[in-house]
Short mmCIF file of C-alpha atoms in Angstrom, two decimals:
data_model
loop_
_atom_site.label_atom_id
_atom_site.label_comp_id
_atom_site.label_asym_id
_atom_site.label_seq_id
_atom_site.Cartn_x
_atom_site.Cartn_y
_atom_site.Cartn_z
CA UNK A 1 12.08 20.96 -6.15
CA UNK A 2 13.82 18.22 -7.41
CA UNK A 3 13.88 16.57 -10.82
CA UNK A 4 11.79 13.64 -11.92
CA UNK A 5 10.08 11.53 -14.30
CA UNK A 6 6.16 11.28 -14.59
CA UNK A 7 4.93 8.59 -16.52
CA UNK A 8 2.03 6.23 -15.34
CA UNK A 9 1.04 3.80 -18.20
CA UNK A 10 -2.43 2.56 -16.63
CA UNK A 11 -5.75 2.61 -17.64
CA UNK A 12 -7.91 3.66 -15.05
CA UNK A 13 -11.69 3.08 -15.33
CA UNK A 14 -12.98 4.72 -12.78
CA UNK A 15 -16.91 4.30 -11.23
CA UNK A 16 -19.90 2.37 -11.36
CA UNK A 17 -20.26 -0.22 -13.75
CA UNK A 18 -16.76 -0.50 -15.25
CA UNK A 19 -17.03 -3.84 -15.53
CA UNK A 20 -18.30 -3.71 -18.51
CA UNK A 21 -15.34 -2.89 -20.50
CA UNK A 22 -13.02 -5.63 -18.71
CA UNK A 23 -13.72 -8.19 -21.40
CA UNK A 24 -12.78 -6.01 -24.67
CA UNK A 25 -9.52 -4.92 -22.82
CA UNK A 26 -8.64 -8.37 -22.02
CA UNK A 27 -9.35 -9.42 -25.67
CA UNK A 28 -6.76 -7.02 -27.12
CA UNK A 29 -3.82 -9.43 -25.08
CA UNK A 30 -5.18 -12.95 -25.75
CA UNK A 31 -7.66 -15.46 -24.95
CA UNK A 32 -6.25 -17.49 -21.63
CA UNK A 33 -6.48 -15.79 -19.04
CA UNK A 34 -5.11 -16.72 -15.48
CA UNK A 35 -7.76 -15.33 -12.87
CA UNK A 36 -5.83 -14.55 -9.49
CA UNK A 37 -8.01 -13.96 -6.07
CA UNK A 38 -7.65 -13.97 -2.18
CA UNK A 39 -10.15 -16.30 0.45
CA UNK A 40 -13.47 -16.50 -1.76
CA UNK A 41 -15.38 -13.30 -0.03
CA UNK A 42 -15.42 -11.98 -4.37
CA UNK A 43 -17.49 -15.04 -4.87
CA UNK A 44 -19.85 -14.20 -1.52
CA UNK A 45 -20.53 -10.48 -2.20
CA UNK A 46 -20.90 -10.77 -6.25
CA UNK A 47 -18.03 -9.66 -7.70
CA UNK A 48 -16.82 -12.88 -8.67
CA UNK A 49 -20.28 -13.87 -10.96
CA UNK A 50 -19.39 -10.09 -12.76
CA UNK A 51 -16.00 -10.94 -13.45
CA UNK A 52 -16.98 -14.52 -14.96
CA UNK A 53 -19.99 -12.79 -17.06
CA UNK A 54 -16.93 -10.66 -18.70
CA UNK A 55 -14.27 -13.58 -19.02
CA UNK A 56 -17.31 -15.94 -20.73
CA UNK A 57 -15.64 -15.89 -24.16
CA UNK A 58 -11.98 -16.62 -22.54
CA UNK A 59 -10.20 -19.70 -21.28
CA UNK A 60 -10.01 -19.21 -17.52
CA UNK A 61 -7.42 -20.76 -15.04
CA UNK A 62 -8.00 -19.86 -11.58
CA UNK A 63 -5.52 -19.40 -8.48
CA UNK A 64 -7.27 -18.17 -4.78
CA UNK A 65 -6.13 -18.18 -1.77
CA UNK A 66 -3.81 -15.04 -1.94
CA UNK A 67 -3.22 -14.14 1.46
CA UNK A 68 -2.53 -10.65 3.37
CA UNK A 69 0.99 -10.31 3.33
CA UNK A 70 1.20 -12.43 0.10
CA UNK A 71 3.75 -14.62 0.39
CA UNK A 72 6.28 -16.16 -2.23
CA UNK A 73 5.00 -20.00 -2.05
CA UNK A 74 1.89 -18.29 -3.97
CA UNK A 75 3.83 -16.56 -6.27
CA UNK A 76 5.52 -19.61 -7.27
CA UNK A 77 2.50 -21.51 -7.85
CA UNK A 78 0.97 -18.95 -10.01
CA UNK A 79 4.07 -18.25 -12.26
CA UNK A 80 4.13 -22.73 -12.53
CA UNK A 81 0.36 -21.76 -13.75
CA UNK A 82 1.56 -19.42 -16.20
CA UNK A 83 3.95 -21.42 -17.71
CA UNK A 84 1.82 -24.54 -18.00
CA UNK A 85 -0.88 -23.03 -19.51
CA UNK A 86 0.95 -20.61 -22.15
CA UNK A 87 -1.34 -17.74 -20.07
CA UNK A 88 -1.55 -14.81 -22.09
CA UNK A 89 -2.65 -12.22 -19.49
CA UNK A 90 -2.94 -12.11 -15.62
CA UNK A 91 -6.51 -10.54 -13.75
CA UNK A 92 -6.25 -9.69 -10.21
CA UNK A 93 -9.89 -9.65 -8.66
CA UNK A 94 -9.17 -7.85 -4.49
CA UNK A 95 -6.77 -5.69 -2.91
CA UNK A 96 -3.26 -4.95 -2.84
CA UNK A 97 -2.09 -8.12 -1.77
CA UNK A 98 -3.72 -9.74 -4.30
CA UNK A 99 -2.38 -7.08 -7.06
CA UNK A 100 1.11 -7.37 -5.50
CA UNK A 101 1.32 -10.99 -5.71
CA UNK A 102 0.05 -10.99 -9.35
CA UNK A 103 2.75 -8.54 -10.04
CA UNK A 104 5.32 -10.51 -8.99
CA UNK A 105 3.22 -13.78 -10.90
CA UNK A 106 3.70 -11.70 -14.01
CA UNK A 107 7.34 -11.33 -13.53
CA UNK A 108 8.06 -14.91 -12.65
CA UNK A 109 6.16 -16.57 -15.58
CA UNK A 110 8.88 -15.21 -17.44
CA UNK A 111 11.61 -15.95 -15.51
CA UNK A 112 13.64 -19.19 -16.06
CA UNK A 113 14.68 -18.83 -11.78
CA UNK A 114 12.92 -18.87 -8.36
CA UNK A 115 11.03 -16.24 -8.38
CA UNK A 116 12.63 -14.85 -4.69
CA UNK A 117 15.67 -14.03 -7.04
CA UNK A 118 14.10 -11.20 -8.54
CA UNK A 119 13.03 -9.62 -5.15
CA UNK A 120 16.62 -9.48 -4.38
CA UNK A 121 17.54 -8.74 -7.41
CA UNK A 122 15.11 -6.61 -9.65
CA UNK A 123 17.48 -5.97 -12.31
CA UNK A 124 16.62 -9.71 -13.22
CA UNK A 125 12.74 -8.97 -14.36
CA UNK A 126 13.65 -8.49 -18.19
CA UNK A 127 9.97 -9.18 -19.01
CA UNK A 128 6.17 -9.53 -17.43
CA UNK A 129 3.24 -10.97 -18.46
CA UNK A 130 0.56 -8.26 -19.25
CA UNK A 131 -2.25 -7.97 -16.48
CA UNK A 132 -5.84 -6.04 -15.69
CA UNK A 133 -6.86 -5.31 -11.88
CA UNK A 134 -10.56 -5.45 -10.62
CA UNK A 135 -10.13 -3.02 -7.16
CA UNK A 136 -12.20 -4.75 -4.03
CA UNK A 137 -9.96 -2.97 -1.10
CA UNK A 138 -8.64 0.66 -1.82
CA UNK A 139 -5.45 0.85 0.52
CA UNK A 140 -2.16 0.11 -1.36
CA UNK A 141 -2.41 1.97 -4.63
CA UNK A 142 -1.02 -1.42 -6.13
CA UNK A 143 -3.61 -0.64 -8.96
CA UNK A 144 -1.62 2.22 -10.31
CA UNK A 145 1.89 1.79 -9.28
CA UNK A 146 4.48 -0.70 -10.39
CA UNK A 147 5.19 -1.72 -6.87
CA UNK A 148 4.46 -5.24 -4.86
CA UNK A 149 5.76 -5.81 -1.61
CA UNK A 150 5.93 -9.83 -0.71
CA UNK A 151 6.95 -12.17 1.93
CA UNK A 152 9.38 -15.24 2.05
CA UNK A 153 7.65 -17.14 4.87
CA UNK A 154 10.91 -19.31 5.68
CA UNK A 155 13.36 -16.23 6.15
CA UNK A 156 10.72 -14.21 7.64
CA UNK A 157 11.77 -11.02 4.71
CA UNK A 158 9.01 -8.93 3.33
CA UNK A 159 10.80 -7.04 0.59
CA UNK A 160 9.88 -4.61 -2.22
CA UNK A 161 9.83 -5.31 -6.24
CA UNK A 162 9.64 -2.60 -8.29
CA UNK A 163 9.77 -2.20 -11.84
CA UNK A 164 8.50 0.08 -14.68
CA UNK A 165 7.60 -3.47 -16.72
CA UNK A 166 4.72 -4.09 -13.44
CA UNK A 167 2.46 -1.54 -13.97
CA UNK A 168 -0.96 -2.80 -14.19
CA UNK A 169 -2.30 -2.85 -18.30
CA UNK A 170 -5.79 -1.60 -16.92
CA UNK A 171 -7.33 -0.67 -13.45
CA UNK A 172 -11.13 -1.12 -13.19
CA UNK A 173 -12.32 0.73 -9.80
CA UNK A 174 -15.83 0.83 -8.79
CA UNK A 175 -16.63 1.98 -5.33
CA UNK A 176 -19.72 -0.40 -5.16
CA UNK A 177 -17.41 -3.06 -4.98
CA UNK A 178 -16.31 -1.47 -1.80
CA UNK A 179 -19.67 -1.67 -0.07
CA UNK A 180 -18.96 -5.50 1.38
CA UNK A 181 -15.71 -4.53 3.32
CA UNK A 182 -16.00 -5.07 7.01
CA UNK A 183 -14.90 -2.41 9.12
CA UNK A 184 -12.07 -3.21 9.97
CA UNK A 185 -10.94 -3.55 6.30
CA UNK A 186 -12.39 -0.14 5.37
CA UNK A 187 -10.11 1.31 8.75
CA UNK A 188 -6.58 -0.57 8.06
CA UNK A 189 -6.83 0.54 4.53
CA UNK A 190 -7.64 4.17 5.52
CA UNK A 191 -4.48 4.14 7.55
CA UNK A 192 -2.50 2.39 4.80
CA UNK A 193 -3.44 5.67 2.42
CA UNK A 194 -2.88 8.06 4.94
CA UNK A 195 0.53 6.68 5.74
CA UNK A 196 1.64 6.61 1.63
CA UNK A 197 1.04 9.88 1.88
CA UNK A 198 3.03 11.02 4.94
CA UNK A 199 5.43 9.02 3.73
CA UNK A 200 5.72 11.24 1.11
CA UNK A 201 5.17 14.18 2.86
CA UNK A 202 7.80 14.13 5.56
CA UNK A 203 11.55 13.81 3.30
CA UNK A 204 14.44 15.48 3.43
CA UNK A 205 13.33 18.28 0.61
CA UNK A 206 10.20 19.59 1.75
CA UNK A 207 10.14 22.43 -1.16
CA UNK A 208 8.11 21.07 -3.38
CA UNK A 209 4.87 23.28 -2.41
CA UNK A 210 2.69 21.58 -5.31
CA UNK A 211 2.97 18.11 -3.95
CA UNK A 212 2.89 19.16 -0.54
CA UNK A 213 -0.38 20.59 -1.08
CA UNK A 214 -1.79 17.55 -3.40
CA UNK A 215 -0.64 15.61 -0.12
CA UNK A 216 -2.35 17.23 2.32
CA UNK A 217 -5.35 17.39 -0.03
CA UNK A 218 -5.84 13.81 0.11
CA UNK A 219 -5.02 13.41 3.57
CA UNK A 220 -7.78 15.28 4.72
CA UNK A 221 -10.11 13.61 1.93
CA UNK A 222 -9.08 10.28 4.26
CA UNK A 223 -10.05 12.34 7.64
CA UNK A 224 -12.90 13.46 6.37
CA UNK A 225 -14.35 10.17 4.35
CA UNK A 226 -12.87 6.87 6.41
CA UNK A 227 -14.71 7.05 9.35
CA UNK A 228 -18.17 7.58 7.12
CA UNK A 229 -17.42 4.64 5.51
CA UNK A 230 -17.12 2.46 8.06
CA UNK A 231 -20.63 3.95 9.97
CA UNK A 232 -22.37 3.70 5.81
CA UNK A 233 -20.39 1.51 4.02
CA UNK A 234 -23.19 2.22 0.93
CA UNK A 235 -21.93 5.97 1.09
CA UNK A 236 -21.18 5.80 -2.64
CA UNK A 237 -19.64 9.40 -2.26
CA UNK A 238 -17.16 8.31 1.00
CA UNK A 239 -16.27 5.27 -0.83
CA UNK A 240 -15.20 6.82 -4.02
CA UNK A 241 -13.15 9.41 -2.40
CA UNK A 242 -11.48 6.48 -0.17
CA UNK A 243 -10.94 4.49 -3.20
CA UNK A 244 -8.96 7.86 -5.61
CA UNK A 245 -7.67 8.76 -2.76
CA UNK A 246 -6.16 5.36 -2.44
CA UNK A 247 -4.67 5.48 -6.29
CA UNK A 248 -3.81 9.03 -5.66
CA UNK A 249 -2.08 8.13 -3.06
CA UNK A 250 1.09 6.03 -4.38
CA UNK A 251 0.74 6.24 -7.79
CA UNK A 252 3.94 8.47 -7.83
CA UNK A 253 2.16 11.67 -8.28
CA UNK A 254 2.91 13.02 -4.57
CA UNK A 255 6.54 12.30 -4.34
CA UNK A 256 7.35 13.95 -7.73
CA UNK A 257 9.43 16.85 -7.18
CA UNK A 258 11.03 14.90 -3.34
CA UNK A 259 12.37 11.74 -3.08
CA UNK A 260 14.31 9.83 -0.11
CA UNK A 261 13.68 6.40 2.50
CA UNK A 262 10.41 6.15 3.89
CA UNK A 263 10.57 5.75 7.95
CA UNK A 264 7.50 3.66 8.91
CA UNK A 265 6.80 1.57 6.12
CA UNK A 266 9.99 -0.20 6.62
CA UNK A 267 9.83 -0.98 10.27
CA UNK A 268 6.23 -2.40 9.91
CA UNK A 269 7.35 -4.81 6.73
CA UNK A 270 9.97 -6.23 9.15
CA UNK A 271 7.09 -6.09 12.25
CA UNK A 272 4.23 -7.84 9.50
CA UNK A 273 7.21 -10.38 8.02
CA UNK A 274 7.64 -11.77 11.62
CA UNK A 275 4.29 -11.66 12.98
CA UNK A 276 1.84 -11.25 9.63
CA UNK A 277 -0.02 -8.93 11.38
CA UNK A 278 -2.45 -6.50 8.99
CA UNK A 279 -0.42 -4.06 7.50
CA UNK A 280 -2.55 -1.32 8.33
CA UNK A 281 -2.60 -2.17 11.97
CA UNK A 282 1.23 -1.97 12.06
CA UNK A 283 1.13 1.59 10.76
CA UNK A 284 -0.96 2.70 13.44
CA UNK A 285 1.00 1.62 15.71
CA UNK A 286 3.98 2.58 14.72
CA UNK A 287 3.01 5.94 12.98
CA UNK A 288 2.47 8.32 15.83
CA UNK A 289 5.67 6.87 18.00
CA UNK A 290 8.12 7.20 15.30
CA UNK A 291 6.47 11.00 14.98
CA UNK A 292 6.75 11.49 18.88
CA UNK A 293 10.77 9.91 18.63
CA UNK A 294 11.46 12.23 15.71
CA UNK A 295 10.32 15.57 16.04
CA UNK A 296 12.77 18.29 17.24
CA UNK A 297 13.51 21.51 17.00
CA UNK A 298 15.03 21.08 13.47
CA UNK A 299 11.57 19.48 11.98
CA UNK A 300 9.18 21.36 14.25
CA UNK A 301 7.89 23.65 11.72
CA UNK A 302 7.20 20.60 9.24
CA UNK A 303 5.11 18.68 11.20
CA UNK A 304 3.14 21.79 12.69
CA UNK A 305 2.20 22.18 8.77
CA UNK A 306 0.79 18.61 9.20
CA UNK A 307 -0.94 19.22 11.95
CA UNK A 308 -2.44 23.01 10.72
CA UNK A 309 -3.05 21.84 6.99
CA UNK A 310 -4.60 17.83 7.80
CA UNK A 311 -6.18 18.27 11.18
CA UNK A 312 -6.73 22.21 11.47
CA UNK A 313 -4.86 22.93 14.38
CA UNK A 314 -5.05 26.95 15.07
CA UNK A 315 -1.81 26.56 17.94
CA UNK A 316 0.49 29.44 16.80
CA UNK A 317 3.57 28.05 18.42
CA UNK A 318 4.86 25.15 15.84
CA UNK A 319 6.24 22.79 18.94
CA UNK A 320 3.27 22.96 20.80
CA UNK A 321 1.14 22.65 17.28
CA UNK A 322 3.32 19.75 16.27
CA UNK A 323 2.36 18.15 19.30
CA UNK A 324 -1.30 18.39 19.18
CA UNK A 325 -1.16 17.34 15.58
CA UNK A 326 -0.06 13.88 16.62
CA UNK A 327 -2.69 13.82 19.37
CA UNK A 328 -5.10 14.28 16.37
CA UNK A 329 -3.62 11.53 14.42
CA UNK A 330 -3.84 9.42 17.26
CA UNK A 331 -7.69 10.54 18.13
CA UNK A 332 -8.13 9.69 14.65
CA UNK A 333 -7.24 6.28 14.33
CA UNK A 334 -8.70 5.64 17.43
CA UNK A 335 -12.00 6.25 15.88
CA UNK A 336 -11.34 4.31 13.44
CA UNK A 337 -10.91 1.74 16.22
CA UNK A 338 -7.45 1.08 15.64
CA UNK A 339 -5.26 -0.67 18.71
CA UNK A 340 -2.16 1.58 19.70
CA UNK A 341 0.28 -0.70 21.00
CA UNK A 342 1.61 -3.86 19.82
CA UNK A 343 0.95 -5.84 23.27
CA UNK A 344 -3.13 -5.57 21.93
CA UNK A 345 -2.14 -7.88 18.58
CA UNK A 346 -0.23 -10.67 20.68
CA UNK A 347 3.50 -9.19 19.67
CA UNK A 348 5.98 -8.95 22.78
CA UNK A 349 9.26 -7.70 23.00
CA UNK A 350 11.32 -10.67 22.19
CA UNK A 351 12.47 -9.86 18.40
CA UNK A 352 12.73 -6.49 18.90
CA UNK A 353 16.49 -6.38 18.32
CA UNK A 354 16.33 -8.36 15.65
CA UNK A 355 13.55 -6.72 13.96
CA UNK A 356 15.42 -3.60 13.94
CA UNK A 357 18.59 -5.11 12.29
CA UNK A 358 16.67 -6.16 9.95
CA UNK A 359 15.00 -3.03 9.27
CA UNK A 360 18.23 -0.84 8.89
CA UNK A 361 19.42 -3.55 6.78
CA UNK A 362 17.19 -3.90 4.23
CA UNK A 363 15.42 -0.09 3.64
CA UNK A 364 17.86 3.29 3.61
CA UNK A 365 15.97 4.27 6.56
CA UNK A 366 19.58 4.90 8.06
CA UNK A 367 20.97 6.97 5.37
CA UNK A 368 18.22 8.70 2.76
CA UNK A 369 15.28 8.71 5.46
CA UNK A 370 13.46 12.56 6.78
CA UNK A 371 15.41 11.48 9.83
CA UNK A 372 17.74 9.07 9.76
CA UNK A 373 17.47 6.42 12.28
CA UNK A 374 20.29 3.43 13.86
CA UNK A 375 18.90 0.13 14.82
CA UNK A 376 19.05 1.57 18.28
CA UNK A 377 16.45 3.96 17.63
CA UNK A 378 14.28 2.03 15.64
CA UNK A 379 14.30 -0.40 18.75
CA UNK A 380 13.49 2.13 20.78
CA UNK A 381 10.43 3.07 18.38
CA UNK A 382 9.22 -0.61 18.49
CA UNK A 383 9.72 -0.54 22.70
CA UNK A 384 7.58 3.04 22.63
CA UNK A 385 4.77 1.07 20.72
CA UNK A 386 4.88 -1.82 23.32
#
């Protein structure tokens, strides 16, 4: 097990009703607040009218429009925002691309630069604005983590910032909020947890029995819970168990103890950068071919555990066990009517060298990953999904 630092400096309010406290928290970091949002569906189910009730005693600036895959034009809008209007604190009202664009909003409005600079270059974030979260999708774990993943629309790059200084001040998460989602919200985000986690699960030092367990814990919370959801999206009791599991999920408490690349996460940036396909779409597709291209004899045993642990396989024989664990996965996401191949979302084959450049390039999926992969092979991957 290897070494590491645990420290998570959010305030999660977890549950029904939360709400409530959002306007005494604010208080404590000033009075102007700069409300951020995605397309207006906050202001169709509710959510919007509760967050307004709270902010009545504060100055309110508003940016919407935050789109899936949030790109950096928004981010530079918001951080202009910031600095016009001496905003004291940043509220993110949605889901992780909202968070992660705020994130990024909160680093920029105190930043002299273009705020692409400090995506290439995080050492640059010296400072952030402080900012609150009201949770609407539970997918990302944005609301706990000090993460944001954003896209430069003109280069086509969807790239990572990460910084201690972006965790979120305070995390209100009430599953009723979840109730609205449409299905196919409630299923992209049930892949996006499940893949965190595996993410997490398969790396190089698979000792760390503690995590692994906490892993597959939530893992099968997600099998169990996603597919409810979706068939009783009032299931207060699914929803809740999505939405911690979500947190849980990539808020740094299952990789403590591991560490190394992630392997699918980077090939579906490069896959949503070109194409802004939904994130959690990508990782279906892309999830069970990289497992099929990378298991061997040498990893076997690991993703027979996977397969026993998440989708109670009883095969004694860890190939053959292996095996039928990714025919679960896929049975699974195909109940959670997910497409399998990239031809059934409008991508062909015509960037697929480039998209796996581009991959190697900018991820250590080639050097630090569970297995290491060439731009060859992560073509290949992208050709399998085809």
């Amino acid at each position: 097990m290897n070494n590491f630092t645990f420290k998570i400096p959010t305030d999660i309010r977890f549950g029904k009703g939360q709400i409530e406290c959002l306007a005494e928290e604010l208080h404590k970091y000033g009075n102007r607040v700069l409300l951020v949002y995605g397309g207006g569906s906050i202001k169709r189910n509710g959510i919007y009218d509760d967050v307004m009730k709270q902010l009545s005693g504060f100055e309110v600036f508003e940016l919407s429009g935050i789109t899936p895959n949030p790109r950096v034009s928004a981010v530079r809008e918001g951080a202009k925002l910031c600095k016009d209007h001496n905003i004291d604190v940043i509220l993110a009202v949605g889901g992780g691309s909202t968070i992660d664009a705020t994130k990024h909003i909160a680093a920029s409005a105190c930043y002299d630069g273009d705020p692409w600079d400090l995506v290439l270059d995080r050492s640059k974030v010296k400072a952030a604005l402080p900012f609150a979260v009201v949770l609407t999708i539970c997918a990302t774990g944005s609301e706990m983590n000090c993460g944001a993943v954003i896209t430069n629309e003109a280069t086509n790059e969807k790239l990572e910032i990460n910084t201690p200084l972006l965790y979120p001040r305070l995390s209100i998460c009430d599953p009723t909020y979840l109730y609205t989602l449409p299905k196919i919200q409630t299923a992209a985000g049930a892949v996006d947890i499940m893949s965190h986690v595996m993410e997490q699960y398969f790396q190089p030092n698979d000792e760390a029995f503690i995590t692994d367990v906490l892993s597959e814990a939530v893992m099968r919370t997600v099998v169990k819970y996603a597919v409810v959801a979706m068939d009783d999206p009032e299931n207060y009791e699914a929803r809740s168990n999505l939405m911690w599991a979500s947190t849980v999920a990539l808020n740094h408490l299952l990789t403590v103890g591991k560490g190394g690349a992630w392997s699918v996460h980077p090939i579906e940036h490069v896959l949503s950068g070109f194409y802004d396909i939904t994130h959690g779409i990508g990782l279906a597709i892309l999830t069970p071919a990289w497992m099929e291209y990378v298991l061997d004899d040498k990893n076997k045993h690991r993703f027979a555990r996977y397969a026993r642990e998440v989708f109670g396989v009883a095969q004694q024989d860890d190939m053959l066990a292996a095996k039928q664990g990714i025919e679960c996965l896929r049975m699974f996401l195909g109940d959670l009517e997910m497409p399998s191949k990239l031809s059934q979302v409008g991508i062909d084959d015509s960037n697929f060298h480039l998209m796996a450049k581009e991959a190697v390039r900018t991820s250590g999926i080639s050097s630090r990953a569970y297995v290491k992969l060439t731009e060859e092979d992560v073509e290949n991957i992208l050709r399998g999904c085809y």
